[in-house]
mmCIF file of C-alpha atoms in Angstrom:
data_model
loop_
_atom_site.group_PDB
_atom_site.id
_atom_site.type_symbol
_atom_site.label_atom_id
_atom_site.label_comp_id
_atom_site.label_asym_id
_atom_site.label_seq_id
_atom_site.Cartn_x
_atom_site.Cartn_y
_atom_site.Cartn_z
ATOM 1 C CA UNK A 1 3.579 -3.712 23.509
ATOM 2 C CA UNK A 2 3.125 -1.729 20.201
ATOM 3 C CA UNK A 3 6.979 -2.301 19.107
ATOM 4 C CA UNK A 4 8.115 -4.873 17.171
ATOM 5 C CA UNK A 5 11.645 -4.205 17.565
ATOM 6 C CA UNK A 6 12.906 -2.080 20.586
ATOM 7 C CA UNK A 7 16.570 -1.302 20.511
ATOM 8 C CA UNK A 8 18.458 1.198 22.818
ATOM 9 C CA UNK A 9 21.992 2.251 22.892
ATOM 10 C CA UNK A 10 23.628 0.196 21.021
ATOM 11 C CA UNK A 11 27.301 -0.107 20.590
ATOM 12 C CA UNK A 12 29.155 -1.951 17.718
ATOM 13 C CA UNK A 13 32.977 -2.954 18.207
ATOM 14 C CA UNK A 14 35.865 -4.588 15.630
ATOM 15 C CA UNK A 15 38.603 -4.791 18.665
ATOM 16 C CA UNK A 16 38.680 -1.433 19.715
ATOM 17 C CA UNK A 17 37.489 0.343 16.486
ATOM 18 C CA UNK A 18 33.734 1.843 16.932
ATOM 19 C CA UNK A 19 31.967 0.896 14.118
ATOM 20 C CA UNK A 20 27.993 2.004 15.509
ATOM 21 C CA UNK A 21 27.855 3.693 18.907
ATOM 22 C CA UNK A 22 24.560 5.392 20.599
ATOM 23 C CA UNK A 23 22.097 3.822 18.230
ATOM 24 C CA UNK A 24 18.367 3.468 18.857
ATOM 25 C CA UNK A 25 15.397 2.512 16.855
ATOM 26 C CA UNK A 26 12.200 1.349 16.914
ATOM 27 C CA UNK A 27 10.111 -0.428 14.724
ATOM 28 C CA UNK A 28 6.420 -0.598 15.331
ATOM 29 C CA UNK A 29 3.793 -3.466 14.592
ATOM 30 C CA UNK A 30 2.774 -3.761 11.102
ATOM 31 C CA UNK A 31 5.234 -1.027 9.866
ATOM 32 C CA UNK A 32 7.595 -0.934 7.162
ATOM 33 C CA UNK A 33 10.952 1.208 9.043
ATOM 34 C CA UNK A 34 13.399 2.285 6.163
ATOM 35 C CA UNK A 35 17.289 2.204 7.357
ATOM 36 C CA UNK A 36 18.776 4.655 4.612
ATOM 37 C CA UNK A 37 22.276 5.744 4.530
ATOM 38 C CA UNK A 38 25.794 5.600 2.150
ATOM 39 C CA UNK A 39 27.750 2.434 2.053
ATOM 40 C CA UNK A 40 29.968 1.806 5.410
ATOM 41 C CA UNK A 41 27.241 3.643 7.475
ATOM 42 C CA UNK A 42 26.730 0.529 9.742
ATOM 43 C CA UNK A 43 23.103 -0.319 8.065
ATOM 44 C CA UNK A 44 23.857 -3.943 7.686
ATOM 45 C CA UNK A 45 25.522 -4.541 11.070
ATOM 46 C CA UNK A 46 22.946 -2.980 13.344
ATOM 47 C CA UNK A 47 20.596 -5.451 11.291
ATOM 48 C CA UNK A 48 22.408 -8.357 12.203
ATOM 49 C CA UNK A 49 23.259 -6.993 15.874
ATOM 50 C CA UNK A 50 19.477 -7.284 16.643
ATOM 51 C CA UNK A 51 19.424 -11.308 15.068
ATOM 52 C CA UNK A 52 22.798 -12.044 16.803
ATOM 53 C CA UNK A 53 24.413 -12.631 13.412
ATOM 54 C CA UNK A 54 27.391 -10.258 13.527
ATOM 55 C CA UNK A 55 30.665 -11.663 11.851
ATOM 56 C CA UNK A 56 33.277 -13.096 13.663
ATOM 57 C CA UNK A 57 35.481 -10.433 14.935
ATOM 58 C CA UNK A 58 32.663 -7.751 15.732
ATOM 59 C CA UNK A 59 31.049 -7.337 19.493
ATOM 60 C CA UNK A 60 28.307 -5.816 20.539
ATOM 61 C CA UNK A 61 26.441 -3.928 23.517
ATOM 62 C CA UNK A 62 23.189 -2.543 24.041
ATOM 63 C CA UNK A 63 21.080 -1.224 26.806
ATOM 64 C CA UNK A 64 17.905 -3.030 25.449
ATOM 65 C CA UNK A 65 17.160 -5.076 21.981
ATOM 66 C CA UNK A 66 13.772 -6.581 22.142
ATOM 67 C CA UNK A 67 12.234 -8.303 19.165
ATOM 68 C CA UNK A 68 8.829 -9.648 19.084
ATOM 69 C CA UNK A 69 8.505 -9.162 22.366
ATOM 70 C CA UNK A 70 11.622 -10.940 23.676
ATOM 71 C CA UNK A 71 14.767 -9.283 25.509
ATOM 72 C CA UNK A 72 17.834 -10.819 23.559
ATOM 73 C CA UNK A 73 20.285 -9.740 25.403
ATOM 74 C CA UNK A 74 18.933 -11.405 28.540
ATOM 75 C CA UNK A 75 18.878 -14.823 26.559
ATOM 76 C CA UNK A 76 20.596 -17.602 26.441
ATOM 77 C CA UNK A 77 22.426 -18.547 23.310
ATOM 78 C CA UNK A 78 19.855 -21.806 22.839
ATOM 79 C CA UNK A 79 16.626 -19.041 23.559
ATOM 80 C CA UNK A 80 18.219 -16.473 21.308
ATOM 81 C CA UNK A 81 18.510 -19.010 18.421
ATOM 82 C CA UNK A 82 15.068 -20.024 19.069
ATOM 83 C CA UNK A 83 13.583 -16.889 19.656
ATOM 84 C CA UNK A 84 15.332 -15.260 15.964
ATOM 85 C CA UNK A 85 14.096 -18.841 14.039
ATOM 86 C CA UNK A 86 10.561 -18.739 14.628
ATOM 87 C CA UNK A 87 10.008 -14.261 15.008
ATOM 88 C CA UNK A 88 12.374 -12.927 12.046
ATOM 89 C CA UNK A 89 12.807 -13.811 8.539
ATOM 90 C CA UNK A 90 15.953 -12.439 7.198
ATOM 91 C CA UNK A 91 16.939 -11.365 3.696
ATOM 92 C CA UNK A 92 20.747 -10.573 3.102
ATOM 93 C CA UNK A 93 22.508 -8.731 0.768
ATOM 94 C CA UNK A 94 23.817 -10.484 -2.506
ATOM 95 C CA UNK A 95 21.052 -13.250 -2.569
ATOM 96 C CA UNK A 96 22.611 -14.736 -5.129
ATOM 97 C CA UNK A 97 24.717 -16.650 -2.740
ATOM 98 C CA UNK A 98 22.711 -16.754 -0.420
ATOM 99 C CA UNK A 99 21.183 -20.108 -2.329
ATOM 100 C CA UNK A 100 23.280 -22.905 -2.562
ATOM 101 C CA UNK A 101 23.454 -23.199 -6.349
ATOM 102 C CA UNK A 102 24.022 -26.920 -6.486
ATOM 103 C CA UNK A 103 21.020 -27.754 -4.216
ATOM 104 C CA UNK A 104 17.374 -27.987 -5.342
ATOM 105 C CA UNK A 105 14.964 -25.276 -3.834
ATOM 106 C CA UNK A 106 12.913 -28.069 -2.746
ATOM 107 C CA UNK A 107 16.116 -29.226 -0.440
ATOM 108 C CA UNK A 108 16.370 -25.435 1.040
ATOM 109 C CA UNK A 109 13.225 -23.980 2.109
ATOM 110 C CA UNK A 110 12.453 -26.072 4.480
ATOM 111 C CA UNK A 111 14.804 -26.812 6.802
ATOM 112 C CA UNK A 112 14.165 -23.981 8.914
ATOM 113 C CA UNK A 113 10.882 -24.605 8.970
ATOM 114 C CA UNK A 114 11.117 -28.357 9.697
ATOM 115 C CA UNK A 115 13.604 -27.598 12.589
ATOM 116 C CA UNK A 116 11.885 -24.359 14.204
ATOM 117 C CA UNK A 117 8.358 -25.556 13.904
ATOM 118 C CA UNK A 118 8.685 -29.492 14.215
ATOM 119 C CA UNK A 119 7.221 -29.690 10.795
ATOM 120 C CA UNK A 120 7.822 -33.132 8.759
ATOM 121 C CA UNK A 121 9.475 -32.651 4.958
ATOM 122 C CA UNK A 122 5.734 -32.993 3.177
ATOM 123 C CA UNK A 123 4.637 -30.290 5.570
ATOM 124 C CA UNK A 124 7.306 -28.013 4.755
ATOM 125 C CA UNK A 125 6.809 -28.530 0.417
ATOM 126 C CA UNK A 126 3.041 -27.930 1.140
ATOM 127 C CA UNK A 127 3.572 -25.033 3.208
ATOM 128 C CA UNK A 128 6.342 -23.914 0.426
ATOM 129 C CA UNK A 129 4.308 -24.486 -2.386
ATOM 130 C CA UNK A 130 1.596 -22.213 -1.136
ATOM 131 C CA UNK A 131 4.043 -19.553 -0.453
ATOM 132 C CA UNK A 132 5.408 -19.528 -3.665
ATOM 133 C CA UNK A 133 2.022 -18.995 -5.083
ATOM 134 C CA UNK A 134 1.755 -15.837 -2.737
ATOM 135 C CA UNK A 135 4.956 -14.026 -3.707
ATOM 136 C CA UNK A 136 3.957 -14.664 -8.010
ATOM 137 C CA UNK A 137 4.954 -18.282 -8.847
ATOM 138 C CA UNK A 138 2.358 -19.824 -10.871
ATOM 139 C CA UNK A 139 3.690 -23.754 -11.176
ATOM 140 C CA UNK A 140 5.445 -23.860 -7.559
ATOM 141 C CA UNK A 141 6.315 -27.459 -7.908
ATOM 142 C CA UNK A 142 8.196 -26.974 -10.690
ATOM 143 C CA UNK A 143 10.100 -24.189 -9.194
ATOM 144 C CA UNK A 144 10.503 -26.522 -5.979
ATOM 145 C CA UNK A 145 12.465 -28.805 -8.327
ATOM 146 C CA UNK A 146 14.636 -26.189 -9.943
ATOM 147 C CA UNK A 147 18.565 -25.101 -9.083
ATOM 148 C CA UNK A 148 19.380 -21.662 -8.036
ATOM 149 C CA UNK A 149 21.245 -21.121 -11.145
ATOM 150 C CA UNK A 150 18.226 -22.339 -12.983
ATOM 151 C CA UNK A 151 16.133 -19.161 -11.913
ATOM 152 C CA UNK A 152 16.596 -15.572 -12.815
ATOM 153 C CA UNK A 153 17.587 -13.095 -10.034
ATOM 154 C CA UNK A 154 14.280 -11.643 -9.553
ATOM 155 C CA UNK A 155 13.054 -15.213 -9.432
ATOM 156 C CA UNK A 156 16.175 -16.010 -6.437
ATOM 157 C CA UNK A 157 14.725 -12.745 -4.372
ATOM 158 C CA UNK A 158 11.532 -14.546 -4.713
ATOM 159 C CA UNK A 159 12.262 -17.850 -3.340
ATOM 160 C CA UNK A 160 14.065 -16.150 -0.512
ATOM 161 C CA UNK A 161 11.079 -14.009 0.373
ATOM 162 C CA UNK A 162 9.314 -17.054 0.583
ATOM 163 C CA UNK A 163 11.920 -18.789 2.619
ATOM 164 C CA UNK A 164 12.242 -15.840 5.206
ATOM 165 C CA UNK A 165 8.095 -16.145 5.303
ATOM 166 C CA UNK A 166 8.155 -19.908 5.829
ATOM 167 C CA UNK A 167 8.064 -19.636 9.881
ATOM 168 C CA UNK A 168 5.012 -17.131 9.763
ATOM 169 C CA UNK A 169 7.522 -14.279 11.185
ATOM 170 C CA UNK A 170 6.666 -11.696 13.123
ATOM 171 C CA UNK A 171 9.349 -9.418 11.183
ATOM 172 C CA UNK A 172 11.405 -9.822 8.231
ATOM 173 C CA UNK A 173 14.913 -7.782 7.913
ATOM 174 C CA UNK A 174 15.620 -7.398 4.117
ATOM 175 C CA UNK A 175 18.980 -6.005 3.450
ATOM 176 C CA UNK A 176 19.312 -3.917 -0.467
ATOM 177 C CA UNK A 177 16.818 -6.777 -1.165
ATOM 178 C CA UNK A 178 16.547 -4.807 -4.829
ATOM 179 C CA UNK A 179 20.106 -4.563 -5.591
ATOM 180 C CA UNK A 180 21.441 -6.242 -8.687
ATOM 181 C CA UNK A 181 17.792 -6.305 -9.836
ATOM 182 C CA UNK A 182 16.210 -4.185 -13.309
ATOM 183 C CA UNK A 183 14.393 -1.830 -12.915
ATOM 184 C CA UNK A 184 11.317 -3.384 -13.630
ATOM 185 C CA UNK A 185 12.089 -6.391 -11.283
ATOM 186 C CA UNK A 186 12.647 -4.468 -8.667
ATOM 187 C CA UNK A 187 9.425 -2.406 -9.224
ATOM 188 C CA UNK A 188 7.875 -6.202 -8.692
ATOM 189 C CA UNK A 189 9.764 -6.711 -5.490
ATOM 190 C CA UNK A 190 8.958 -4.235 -3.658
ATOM 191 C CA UNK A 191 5.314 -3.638 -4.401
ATOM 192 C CA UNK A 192 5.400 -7.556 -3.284
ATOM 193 C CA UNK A 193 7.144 -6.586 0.093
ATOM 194 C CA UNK A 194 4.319 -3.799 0.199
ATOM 195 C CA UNK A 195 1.817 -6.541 -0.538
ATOM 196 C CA UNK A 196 2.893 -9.002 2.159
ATOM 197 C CA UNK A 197 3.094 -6.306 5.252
ATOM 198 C CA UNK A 198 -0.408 -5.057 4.111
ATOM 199 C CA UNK A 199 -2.130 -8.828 3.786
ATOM 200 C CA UNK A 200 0.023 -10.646 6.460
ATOM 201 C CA UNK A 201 0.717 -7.603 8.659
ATOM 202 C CA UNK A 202 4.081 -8.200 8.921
ATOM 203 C CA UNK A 203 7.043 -5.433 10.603
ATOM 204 C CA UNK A 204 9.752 -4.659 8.486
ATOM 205 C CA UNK A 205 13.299 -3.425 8.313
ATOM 206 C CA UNK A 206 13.882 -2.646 4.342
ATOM 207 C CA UNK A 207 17.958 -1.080 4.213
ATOM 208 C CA UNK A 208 18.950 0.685 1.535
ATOM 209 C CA UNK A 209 21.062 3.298 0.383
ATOM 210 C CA UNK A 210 17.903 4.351 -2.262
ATOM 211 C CA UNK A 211 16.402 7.282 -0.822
ATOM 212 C CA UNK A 212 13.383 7.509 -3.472
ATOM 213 C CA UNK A 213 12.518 3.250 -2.889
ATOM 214 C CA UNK A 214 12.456 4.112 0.817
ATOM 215 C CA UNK A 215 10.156 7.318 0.215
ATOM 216 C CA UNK A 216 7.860 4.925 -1.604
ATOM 217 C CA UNK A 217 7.644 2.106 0.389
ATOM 218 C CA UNK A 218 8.196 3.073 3.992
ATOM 219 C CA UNK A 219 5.974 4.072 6.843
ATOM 220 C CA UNK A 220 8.839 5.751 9.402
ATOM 221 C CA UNK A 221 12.764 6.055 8.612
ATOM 222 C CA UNK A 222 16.183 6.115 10.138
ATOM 223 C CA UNK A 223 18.733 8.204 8.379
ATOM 224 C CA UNK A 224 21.821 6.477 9.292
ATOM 225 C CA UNK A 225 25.503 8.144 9.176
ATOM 226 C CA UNK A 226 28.555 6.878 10.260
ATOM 227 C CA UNK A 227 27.475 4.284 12.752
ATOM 228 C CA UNK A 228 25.113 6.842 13.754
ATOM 229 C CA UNK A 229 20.918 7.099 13.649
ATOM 230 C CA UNK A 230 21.209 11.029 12.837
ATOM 231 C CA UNK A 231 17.214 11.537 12.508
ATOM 232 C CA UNK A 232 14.241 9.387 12.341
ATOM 233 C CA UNK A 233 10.774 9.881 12.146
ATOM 234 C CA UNK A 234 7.462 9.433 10.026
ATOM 235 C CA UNK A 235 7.905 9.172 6.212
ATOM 236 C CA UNK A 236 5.987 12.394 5.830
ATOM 237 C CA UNK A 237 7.949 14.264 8.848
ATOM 238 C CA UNK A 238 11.111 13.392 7.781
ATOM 239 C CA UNK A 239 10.758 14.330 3.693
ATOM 240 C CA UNK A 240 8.671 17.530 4.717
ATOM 241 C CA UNK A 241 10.660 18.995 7.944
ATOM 242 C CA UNK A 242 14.078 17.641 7.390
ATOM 243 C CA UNK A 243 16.348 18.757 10.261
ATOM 244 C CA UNK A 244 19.775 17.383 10.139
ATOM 245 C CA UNK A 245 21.871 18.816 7.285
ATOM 246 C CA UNK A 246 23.381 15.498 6.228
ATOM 247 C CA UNK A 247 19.431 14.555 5.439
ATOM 248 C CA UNK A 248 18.946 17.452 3.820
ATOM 249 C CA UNK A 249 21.597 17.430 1.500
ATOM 250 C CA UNK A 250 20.549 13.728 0.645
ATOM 251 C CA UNK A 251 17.152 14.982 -0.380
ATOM 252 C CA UNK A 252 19.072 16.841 -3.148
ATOM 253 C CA UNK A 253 21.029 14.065 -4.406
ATOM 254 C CA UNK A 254 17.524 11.829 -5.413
ATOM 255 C CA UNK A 255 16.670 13.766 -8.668
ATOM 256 C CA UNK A 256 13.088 12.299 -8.294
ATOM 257 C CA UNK A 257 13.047 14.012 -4.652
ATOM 258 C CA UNK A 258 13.666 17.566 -4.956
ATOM 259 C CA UNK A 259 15.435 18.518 -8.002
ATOM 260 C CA UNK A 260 13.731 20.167 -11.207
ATOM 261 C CA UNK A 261 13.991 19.570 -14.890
ATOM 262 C CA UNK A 262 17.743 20.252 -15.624
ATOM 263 C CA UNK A 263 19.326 21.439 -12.396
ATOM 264 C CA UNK A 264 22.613 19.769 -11.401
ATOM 265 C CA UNK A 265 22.798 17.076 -8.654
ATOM 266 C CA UNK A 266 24.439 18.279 -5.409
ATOM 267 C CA UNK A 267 27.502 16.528 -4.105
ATOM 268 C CA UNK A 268 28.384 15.808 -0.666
ATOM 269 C CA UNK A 269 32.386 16.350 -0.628
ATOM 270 C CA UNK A 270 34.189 14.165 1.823
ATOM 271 C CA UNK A 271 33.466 10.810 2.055
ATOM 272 C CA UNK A 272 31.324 9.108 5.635
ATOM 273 C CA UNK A 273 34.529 8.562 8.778
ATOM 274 C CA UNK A 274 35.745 4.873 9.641
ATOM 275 C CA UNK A 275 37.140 5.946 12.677
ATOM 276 C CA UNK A 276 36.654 8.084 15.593
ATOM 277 C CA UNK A 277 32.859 7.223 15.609
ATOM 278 C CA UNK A 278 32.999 7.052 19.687
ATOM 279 C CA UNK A 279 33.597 10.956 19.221
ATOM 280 C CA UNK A 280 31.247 13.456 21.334
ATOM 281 C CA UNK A 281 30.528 15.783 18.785
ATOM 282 C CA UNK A 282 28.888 15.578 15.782
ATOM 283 C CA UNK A 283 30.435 13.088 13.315
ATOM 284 C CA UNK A 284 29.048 15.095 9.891
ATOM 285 C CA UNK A 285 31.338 17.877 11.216
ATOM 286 C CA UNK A 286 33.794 18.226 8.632
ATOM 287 C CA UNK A 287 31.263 17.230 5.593
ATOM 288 C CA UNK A 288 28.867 19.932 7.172
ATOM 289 C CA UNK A 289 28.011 23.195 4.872
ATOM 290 C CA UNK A 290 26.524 24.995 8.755
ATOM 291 C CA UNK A 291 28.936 23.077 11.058
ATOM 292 C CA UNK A 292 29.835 25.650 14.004
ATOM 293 C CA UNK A 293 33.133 25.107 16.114
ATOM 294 C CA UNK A 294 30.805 23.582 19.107
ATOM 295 C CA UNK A 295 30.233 20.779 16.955
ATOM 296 C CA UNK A 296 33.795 19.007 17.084
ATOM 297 C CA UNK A 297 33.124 18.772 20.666
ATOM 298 C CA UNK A 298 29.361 17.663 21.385
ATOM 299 C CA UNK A 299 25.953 17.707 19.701
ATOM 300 C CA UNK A 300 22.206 17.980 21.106
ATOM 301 C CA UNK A 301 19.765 15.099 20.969
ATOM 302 C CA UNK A 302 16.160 16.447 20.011
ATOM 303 C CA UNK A 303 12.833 14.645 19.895
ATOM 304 C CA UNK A 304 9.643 15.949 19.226
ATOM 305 C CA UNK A 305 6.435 14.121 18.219
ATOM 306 C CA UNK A 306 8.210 10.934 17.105
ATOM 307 C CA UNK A 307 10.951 13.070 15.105
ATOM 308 C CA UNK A 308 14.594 12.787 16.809
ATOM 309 C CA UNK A 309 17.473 14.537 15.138
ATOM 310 C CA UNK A 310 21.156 15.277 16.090
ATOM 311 C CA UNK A 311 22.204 18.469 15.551
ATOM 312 C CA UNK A 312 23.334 21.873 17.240
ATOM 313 C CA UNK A 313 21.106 23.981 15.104
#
């Protein structure tokens, strides 16, 4: 199997509200797959759909979501929880509470380690200390010793990359791991996310709503709209034949993209639906600068080469 994560069809619920409907991607081995996409497009909940971590309140269905090789939805709650420990390190948004601030990093890193691989405490340090060296730490002890609130953010996104590595994963889900960063922290991030996939190997599902980080960083990408996968496809594919409007017109809102010396940034007027996202047609439709009338009522599905699109035109 050349996938690392196989999902078709999938179908996310808050009572009867559609909040992701008819969503499939695929991430293949030792790739980094950028999720893109404006805030409220369903990015972060089709992440957590595939590790079974969906807040209280939301349901999903699927047809298939295989990671590492392993069916989820064909597990039992005990296999599932097993299956996510050991395969996927996970890297949510606003890592700054992600680490309990009152508890030494020492006291943190480990446990999953020390419950998912039957590892003892001086195992887990040892194993912590020499992935602390990997993602830039120099005196890993010491950082071991420190409080959260002791460490700067980019040194935080650091400790969790090295948490979410701890289990030797087979893919690690990072969610805006750059937000609330500087610029030039963030620069050290990523290329350290680009680092780890090339020496360890490593899938990857980087979200963002950063079109330019994604270009950069990422092998194949999912434009993602309204609880929708609109197009997807090979870095190069998608930035050089873009086919669905709504990706186009994102293209011109990333100065560094498209847009020369002095030109003004194009808007996208409307803002992305919270309902009716079980519609037929196209759900862009009334943002849409070539919508036709057939689009209200249902769009084609088109897939060529590893590109797939939505769109009428």
């Amino acid at each position: 199997m050349n996938e690392t994560v196989l999902v078709k069809n999938l179908h996310i619920k808050a009572g009867k509200n559609t909040l992701v409907s008819k969503t499939s991607l695929t991430i293949k081995k030792g790739e980094i797959f950028g999720l893109v996409g404006e805030s409220g497009s369903g990015k972060t909940i089709t992440a957590k759909a595939i590790i079974d971590l969906l807040p209280e309140g939301l349901t999903y269905t699927a047809d298939e979501i295989i990671t590492a090789g392993k069916n989820i939805l064909t597990a039992s709650r005990e296999e599932k929880k097993e299956h996510i420990g050991k395969n996927i390190g996970y890297i949510p948004q606003n890592t700054v509470f992600y680490l309990h601030p009152m508890i030494k990093i020492k006291n943190q890193i480990g446990d999953g380690y020390m419950y998912h691989m039957k590892k003892t405490k001086k195992e887990a340090l040892k194993r912590a200390e020499s992935l602390l060296i990997k993602v830039g730490f120099k005196s890993p002890k010491t950082v071991l010793n420190y409080y959260p609130w002791q460490l700067s953010g980019g040194m935080r996104q650091r400790c969790n990359i090295a948490m979410a590595l701890m289990n030797d994963p087979k893919l690690i889900i990072a969610d805006e791991p750059s937000t609330a960063l500087d610029t030039t922290v963030q620069k050290q991030v990523m290329e350290l996310f680009k680092t780890i996939n090339k020496s360890l190997g490593i899938s990857m599902l980087l979200i963002s709503h950063d079109l330019g980080l994604i270009k950069h960083y990422c092998h194949s990408i999912g434009v993602m709209y309204a609880g929708q996968i609109i197009e997807s496809g090979s870095r190069e594919e998608l930035f050089n034949n873009p086919k669905h409007p709504y990706t186009q017109l994102l293209m011109k809102i990333v100065p560094s993209l498209s847009i020369k010396k002095n030109e003004p940034l194009t808007e996208i007027p409307g803002y992305v639906p919270e309902k009716g996202r079980d519609s037929r047609g196209c759900l862009f439709v009334k943002r849409c600068p070539k919508a036709m009338e057939v689009c209200s009522q249902t769009v084609e599905e088109h897939e060529e080469k590893g590109h797939y699109y939505r769109c009428n035109l």
